PDB file of C-alpha atoms in Angstrom:
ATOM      1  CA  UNK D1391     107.909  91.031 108.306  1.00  0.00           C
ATOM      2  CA  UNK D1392     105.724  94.033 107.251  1.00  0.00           C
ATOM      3  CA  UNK D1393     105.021  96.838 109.458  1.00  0.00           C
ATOM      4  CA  UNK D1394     101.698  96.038 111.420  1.00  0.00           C
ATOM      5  CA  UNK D1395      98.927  98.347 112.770  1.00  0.00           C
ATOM      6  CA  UNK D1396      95.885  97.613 114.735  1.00  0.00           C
ATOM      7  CA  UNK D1397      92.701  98.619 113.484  1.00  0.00           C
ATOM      8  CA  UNK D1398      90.572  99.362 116.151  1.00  0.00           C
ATOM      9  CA  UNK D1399      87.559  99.591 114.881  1.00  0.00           C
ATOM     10  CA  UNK D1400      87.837  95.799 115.224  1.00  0.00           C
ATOM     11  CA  UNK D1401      90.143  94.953 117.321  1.00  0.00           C
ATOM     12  CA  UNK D1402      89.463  94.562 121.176  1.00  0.00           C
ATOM     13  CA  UNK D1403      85.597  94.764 121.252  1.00  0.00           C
ATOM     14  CA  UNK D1404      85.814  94.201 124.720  1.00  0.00           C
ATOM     15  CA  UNK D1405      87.313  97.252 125.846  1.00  0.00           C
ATOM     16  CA  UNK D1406      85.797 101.258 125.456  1.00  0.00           C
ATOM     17  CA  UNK D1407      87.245 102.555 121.962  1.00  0.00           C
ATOM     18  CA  UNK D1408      89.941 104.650 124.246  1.00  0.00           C
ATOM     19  CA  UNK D1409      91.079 101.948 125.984  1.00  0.00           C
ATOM     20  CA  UNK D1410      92.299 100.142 123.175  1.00  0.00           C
ATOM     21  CA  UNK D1411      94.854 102.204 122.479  1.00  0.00           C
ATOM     22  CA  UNK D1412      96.725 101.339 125.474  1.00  0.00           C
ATOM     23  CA  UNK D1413      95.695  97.801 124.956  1.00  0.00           C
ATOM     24  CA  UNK D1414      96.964  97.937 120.859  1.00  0.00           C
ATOM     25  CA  UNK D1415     100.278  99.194 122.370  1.00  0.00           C
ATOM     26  CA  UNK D1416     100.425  96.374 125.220  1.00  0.00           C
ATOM     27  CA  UNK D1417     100.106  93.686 122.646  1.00  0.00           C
ATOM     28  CA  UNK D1418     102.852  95.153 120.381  1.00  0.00           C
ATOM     29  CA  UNK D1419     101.723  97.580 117.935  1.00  0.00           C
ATOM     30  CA  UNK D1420     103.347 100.748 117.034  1.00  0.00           C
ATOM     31  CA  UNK D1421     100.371 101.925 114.946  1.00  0.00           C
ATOM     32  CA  UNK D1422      96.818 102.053 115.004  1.00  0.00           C
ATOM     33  CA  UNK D1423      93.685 103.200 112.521  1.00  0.00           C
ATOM     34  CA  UNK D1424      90.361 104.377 113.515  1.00  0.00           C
ATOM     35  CA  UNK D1425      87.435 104.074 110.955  1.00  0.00           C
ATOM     36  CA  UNK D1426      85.034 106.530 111.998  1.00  0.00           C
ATOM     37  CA  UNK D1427      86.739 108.407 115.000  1.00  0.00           C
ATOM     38  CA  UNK D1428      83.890 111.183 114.435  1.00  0.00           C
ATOM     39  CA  UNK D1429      81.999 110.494 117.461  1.00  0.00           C
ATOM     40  CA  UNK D1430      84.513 111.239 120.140  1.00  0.00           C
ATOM     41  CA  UNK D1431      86.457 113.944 120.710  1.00  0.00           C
ATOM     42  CA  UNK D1432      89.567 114.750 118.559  1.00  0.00           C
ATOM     43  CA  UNK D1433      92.044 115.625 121.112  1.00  0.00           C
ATOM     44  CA  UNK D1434      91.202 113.401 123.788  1.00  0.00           C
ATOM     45  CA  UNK D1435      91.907 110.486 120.665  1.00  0.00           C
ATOM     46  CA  UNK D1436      95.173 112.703 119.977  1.00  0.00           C
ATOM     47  CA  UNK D1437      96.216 112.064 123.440  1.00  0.00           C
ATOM     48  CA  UNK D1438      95.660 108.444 123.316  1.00  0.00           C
ATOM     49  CA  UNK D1439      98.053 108.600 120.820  1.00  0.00           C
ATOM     50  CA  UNK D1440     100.729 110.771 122.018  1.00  0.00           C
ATOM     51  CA  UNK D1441     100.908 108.923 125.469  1.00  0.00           C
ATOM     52  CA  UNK D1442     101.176 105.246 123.766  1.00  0.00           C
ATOM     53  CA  UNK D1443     103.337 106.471 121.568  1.00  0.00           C
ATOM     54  CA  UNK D1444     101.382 105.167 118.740  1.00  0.00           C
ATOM     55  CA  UNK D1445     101.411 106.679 114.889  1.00  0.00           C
ATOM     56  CA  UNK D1446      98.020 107.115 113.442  1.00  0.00           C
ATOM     57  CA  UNK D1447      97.798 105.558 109.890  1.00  0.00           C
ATOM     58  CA  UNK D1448      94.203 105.938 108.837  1.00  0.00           C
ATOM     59  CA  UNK D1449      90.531 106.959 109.421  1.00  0.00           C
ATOM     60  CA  UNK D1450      87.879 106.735 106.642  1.00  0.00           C
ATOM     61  CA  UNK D1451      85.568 109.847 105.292  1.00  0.00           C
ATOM     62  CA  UNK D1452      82.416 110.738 105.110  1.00  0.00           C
ATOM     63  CA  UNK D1453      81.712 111.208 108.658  1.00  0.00           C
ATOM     64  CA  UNK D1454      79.713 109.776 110.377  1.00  0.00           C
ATOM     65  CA  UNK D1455      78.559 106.114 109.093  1.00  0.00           C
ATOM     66  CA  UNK D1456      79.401 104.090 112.057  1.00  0.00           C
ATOM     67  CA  UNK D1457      75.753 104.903 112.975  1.00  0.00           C
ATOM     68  CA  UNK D1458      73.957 103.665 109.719  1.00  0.00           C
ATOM     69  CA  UNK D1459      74.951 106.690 107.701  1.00  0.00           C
ATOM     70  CA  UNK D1460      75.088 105.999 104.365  1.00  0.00           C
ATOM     71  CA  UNK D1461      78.945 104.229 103.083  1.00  0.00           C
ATOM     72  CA  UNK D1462      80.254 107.001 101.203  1.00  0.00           C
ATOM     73  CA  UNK D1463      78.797 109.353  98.526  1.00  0.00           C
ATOM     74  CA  UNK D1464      81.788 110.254  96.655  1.00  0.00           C
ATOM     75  CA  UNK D1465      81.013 108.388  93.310  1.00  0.00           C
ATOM     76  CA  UNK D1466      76.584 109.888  94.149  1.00  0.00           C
ATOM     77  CA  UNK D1467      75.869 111.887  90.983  1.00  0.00           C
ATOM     78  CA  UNK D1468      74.016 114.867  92.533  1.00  0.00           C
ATOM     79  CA  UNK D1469      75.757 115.186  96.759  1.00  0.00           C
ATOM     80  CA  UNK D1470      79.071 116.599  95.456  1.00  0.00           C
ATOM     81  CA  UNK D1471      78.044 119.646  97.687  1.00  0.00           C
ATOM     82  CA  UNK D1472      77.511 117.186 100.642  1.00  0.00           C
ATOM     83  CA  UNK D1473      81.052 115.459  99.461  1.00  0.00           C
ATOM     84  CA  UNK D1474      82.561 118.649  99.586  1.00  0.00           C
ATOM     85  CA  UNK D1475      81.429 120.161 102.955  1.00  0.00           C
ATOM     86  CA  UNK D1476      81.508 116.825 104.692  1.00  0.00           C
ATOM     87  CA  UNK D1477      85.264 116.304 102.896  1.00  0.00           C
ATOM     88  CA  UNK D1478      86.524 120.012 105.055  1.00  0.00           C
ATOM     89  CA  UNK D1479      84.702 118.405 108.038  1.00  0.00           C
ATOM     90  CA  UNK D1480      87.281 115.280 107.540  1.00  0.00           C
ATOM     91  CA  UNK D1481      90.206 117.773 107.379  1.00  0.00           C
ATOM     92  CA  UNK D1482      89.265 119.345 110.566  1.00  0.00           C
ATOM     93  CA  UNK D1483      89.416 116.137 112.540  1.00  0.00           C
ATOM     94  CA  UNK D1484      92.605 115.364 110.233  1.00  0.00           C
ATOM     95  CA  UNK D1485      94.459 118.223 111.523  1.00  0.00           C
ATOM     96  CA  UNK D1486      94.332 117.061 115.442  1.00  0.00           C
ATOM     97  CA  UNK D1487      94.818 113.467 114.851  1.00  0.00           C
ATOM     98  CA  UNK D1488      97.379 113.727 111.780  1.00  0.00           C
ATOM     99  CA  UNK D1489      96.536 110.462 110.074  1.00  0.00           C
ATOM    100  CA  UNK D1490      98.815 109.106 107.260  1.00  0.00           C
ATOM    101  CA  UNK D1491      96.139 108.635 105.018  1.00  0.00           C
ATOM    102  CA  UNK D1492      92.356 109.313 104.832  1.00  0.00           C
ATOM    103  CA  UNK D1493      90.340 106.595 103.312  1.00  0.00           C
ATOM    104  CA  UNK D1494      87.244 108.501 100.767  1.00  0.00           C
ATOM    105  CA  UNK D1495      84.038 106.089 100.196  1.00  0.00           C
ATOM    106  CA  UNK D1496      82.473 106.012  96.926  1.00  0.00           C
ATOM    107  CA  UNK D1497      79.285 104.787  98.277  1.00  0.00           C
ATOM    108  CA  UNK D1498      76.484 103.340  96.774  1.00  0.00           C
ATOM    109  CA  UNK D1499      76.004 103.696  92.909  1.00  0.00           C
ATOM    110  CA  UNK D1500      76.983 102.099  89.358  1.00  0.00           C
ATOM    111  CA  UNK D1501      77.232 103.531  85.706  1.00  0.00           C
ATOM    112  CA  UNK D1502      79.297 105.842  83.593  1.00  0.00           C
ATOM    113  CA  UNK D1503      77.893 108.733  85.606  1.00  0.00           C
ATOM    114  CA  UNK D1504      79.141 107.453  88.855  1.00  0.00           C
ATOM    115  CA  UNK D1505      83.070 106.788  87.550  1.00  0.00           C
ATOM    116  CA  UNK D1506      82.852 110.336  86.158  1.00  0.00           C
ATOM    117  CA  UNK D1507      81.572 112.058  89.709  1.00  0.00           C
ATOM    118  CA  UNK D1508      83.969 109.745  91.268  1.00  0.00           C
ATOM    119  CA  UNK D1509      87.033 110.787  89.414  1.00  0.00           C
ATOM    120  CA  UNK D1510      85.678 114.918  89.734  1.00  0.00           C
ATOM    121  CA  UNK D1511      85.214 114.815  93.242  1.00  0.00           C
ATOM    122  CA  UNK D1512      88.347 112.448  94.014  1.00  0.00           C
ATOM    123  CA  UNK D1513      90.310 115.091  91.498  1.00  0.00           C
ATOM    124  CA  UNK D1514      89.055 118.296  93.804  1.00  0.00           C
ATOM    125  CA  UNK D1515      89.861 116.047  97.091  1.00  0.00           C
ATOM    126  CA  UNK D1516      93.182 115.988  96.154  1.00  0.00           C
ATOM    127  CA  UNK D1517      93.651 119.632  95.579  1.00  0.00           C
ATOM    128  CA  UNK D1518      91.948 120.399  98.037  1.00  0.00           C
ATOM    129  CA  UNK D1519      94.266 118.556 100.465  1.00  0.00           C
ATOM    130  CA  UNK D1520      97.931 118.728  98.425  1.00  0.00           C
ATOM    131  CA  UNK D1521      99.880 117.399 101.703  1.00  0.00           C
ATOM    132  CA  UNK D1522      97.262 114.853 102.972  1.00  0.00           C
ATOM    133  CA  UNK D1523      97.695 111.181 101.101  1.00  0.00           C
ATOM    134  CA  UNK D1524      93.778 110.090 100.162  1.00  0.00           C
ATOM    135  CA  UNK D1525      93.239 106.062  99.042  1.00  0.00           C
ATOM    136  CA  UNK D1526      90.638 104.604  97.514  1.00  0.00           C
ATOM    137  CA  UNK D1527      89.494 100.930  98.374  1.00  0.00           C
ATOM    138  CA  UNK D1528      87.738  98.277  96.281  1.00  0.00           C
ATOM    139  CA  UNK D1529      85.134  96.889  98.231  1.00  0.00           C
ATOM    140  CA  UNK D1530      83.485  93.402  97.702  1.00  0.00           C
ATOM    141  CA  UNK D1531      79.411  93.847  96.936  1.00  0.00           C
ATOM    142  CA  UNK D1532      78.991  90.893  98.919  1.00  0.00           C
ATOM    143  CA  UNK D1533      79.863  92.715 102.302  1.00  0.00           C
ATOM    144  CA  UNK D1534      78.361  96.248 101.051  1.00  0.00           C
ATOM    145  CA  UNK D1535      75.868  95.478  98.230  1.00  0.00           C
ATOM    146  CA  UNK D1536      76.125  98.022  95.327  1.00  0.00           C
ATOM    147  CA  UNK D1537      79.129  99.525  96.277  1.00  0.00           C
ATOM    148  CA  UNK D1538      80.145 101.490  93.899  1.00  0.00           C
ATOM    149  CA  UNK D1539      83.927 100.701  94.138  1.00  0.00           C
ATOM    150  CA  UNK D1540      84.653  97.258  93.766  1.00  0.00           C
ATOM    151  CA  UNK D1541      86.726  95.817  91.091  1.00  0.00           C
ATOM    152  CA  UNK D1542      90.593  96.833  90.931  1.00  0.00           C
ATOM    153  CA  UNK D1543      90.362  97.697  86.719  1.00  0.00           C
ATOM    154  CA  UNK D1544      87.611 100.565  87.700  1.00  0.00           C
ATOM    155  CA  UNK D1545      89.883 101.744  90.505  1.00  0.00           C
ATOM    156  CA  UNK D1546      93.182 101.662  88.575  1.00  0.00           C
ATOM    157  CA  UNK D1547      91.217 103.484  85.639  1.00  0.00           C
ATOM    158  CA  UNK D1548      89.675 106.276  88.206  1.00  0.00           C
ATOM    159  CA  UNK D1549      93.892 106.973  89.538  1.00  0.00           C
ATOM    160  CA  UNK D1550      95.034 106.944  86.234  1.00  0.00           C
ATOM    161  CA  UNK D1551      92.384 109.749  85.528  1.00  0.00           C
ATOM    162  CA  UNK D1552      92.747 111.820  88.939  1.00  0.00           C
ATOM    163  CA  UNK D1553      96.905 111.111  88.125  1.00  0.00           C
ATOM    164  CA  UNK D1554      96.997 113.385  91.484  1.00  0.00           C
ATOM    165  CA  UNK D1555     100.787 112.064  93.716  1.00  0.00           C
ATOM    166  CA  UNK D1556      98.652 111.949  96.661  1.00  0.00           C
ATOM    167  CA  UNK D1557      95.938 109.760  95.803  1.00  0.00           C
ATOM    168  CA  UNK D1558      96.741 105.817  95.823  1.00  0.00           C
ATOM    169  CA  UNK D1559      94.818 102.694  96.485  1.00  0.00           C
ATOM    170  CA  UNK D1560      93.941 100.966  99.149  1.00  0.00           C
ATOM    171  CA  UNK D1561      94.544  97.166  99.152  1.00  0.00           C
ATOM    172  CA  UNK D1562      92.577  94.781 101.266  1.00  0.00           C
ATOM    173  CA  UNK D1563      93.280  91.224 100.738  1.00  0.00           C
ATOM    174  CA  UNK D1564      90.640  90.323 102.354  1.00  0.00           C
ATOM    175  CA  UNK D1565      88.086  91.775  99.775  1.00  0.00           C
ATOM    176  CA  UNK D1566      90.546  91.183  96.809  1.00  0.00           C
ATOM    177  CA  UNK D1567      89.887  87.220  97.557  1.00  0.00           C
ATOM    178  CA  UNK D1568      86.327  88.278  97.552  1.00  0.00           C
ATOM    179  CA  UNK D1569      86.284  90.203  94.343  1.00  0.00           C
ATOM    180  CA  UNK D1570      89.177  87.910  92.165  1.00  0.00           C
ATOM    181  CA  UNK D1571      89.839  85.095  94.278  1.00  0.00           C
ATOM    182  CA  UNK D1572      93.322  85.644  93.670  1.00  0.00           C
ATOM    183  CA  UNK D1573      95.227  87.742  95.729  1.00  0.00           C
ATOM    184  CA  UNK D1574      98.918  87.324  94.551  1.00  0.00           C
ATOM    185  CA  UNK D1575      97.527  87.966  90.911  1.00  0.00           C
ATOM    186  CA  UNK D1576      95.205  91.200  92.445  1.00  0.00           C
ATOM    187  CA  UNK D1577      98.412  92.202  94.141  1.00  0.00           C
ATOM    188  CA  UNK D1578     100.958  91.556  90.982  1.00  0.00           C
ATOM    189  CA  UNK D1579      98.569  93.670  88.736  1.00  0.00           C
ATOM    190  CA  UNK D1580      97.533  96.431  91.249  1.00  0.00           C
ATOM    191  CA  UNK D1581     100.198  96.311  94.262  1.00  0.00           C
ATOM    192  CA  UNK D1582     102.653  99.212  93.001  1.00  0.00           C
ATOM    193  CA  UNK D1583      99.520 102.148  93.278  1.00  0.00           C
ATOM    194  CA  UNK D1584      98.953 100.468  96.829  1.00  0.00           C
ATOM    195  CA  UNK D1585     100.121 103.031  99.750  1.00  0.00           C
ATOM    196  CA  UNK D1586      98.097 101.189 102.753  1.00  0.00           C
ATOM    197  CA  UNK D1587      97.478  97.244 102.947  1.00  0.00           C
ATOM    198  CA  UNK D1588      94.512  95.408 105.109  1.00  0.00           C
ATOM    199  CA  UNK D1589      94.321  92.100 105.996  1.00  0.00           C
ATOM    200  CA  UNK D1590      91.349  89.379 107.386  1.00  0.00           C
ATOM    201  CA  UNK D1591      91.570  85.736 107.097  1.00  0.00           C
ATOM    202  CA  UNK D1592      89.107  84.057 104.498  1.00  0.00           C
ATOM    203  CA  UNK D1593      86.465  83.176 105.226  1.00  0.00           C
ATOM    204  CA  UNK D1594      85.063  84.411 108.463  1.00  0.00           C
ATOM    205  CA  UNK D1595      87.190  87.545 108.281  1.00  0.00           C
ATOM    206  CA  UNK D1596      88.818  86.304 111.459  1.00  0.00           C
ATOM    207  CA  UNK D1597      93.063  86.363 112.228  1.00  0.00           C
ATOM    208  CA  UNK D1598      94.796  86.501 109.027  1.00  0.00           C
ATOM    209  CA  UNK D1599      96.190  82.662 109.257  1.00  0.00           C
ATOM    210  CA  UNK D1600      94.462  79.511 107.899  1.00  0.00           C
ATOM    211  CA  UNK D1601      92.392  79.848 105.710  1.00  0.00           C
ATOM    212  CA  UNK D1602      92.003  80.420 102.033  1.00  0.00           C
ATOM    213  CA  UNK D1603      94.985  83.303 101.802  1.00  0.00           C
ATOM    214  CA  UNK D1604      98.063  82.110 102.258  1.00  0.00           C
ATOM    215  CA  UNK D1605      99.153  84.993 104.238  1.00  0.00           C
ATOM    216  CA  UNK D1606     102.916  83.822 105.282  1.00  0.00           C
ATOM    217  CA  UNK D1607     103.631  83.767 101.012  1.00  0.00           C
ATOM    218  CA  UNK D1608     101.512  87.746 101.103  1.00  0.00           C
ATOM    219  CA  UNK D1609     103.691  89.307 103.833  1.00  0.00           C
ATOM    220  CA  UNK D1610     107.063  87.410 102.313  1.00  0.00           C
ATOM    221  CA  UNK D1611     106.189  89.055  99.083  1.00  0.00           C
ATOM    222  CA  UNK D1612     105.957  92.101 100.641  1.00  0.00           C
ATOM    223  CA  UNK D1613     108.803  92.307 102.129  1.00  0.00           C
ATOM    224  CA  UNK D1614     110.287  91.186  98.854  1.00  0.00           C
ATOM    225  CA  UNK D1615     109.340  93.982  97.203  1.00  0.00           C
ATOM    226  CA  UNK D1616     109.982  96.597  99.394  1.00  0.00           C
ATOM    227  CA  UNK D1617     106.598  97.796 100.548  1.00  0.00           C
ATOM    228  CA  UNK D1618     107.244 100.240 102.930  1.00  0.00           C
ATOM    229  CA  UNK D1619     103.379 100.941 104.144  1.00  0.00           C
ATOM    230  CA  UNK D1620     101.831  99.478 107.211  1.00  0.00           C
ATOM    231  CA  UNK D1621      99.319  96.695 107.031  1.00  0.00           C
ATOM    232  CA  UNK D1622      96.562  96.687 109.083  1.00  0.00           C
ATOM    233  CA  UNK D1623      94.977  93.498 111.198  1.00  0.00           C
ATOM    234  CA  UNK D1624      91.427  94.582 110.193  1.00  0.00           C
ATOM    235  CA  UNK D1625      89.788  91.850 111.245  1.00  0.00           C
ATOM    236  CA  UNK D1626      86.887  90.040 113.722  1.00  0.00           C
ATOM    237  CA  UNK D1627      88.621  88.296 116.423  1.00  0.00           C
ATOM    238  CA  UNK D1628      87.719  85.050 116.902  1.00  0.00           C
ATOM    239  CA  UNK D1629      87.569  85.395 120.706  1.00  0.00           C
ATOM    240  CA  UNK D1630      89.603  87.625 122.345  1.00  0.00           C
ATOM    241  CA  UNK D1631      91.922  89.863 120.862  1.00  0.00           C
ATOM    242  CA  UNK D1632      95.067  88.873 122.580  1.00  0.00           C
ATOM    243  CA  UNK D1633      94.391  85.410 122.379  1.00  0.00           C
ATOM    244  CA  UNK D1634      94.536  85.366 118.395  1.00  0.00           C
ATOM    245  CA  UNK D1635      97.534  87.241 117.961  1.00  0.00           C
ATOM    246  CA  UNK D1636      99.925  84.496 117.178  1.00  0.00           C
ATOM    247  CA  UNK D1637     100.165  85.460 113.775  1.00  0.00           C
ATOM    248  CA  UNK D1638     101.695  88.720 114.396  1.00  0.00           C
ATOM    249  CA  UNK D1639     104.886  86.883 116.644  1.00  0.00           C
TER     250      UNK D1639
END
């Protein structure tokens, strides 16, 4: 089986956001990622880590938008100031909690324009940051209407263009069913740029099992092909967490 990480952003909704941690850890993860960990202290989230013994994989930029802050303005013609200055705010909190990779938002926007601020801001990111791995994410419009991000061609176009080692994509099967329908074909054409998998059951966006992605035949096709990222349970439990975590035993 893959390596699994809790996301807790989602997971155990029940507890405070630093005692899920120690909860993540209890129910048998080695790894964790945070969304928006903006809004609490960096080092008292570093020592969540270090006592549990847990590696952090990813938190998202801009900061913040957990509080209805806009989803990202890295493909906004015109904020590529804002990108920039918010993008060395990222780094700062980057630097205590050492996450693999940092997820960057396009946001919300469309047109030629867009791809091309995109692509120029993703290409400074990546200088900016030569030892940090960045991912991009193709988000369904259904969840986050007129995202700017959210077919695979238009993110496989914008890597090609950046062509920068430590920028790669960021596959949710979750919103691949959502944008194709097809996850082993989105994953045949798009898997090998992929350095961070998510995973939701369809629909509902509940435990990955059931459902509408056959997620036994996903994580066997992994491990097939020697993905050697984690994959993240970034999902809505059902009831509680614990309870639904059959399909990770």
């Amino acid at each position: 089986m893959p390596k699994f990480c809790a996301n807790l952003s989602w997971l155990f909704p029940e507890l405070p956001l630093m005692d899920r941690f120690k909860a993540a850890k209890e129910a048998g993860f080695d790894a964790v990622e945070v969304l928006f960990p903006y809004d609490c202290a960096a080092q008292e989230m570093r020592d969540q880590l270090v006592w549990n013994s847990l590696t952090f994989v990813l938190m998202n930029y801009p900061p913040p938008n957990a509080t209805g802050g806009p989803q990202g303005f890295a493909a906004v013609p015109g904020l590529e100031d804002r990108f920039r200055r918010d993008f060395d705010r990222a780094l700062r909190f980057a630097h205590v909690l050492k996450p693999r990779h940092i997820h960057i938002m396009a946001g919300v926007a469309d047109g030629p324009e867009a791809e091309a601020t995109f692509t120029e801001n993703l290409r400074w990111a990546a200088a900016r940051a030569p030892g940090q791995s960045l991912t991009i994410e193709p988000i369904n419009r259904h969840d986050k209407p007129g995202y700017f991000l959210h077919d695979y061609d238009t993110a496989a176009r914008v890597l090609d263009a950046v062509a920068a080692p430590n920028l790669a994509l960021q596959f949710d099967a979750y919103h691949a069913h959502r944008i194709t329908g097809d996850v082993p074909g989105a994953w045949a054409a798009h898997g090998h740029r992929a350095a961070h998998v998510q995973v939701a059951g369809f629909p509902g966006r509940h435990e990955p099992q059931g459902g509408e992605i056959d997620y036994p035949a996903f994580f066997a096709r992994l491990d097939a092909e020697g993905y050697a990222g984690w994959v993240s349970a970034e999902y809505a439990p059902a009831a509680a967490t614990a309870e639904g975590l059959g399909w990770l035993r």
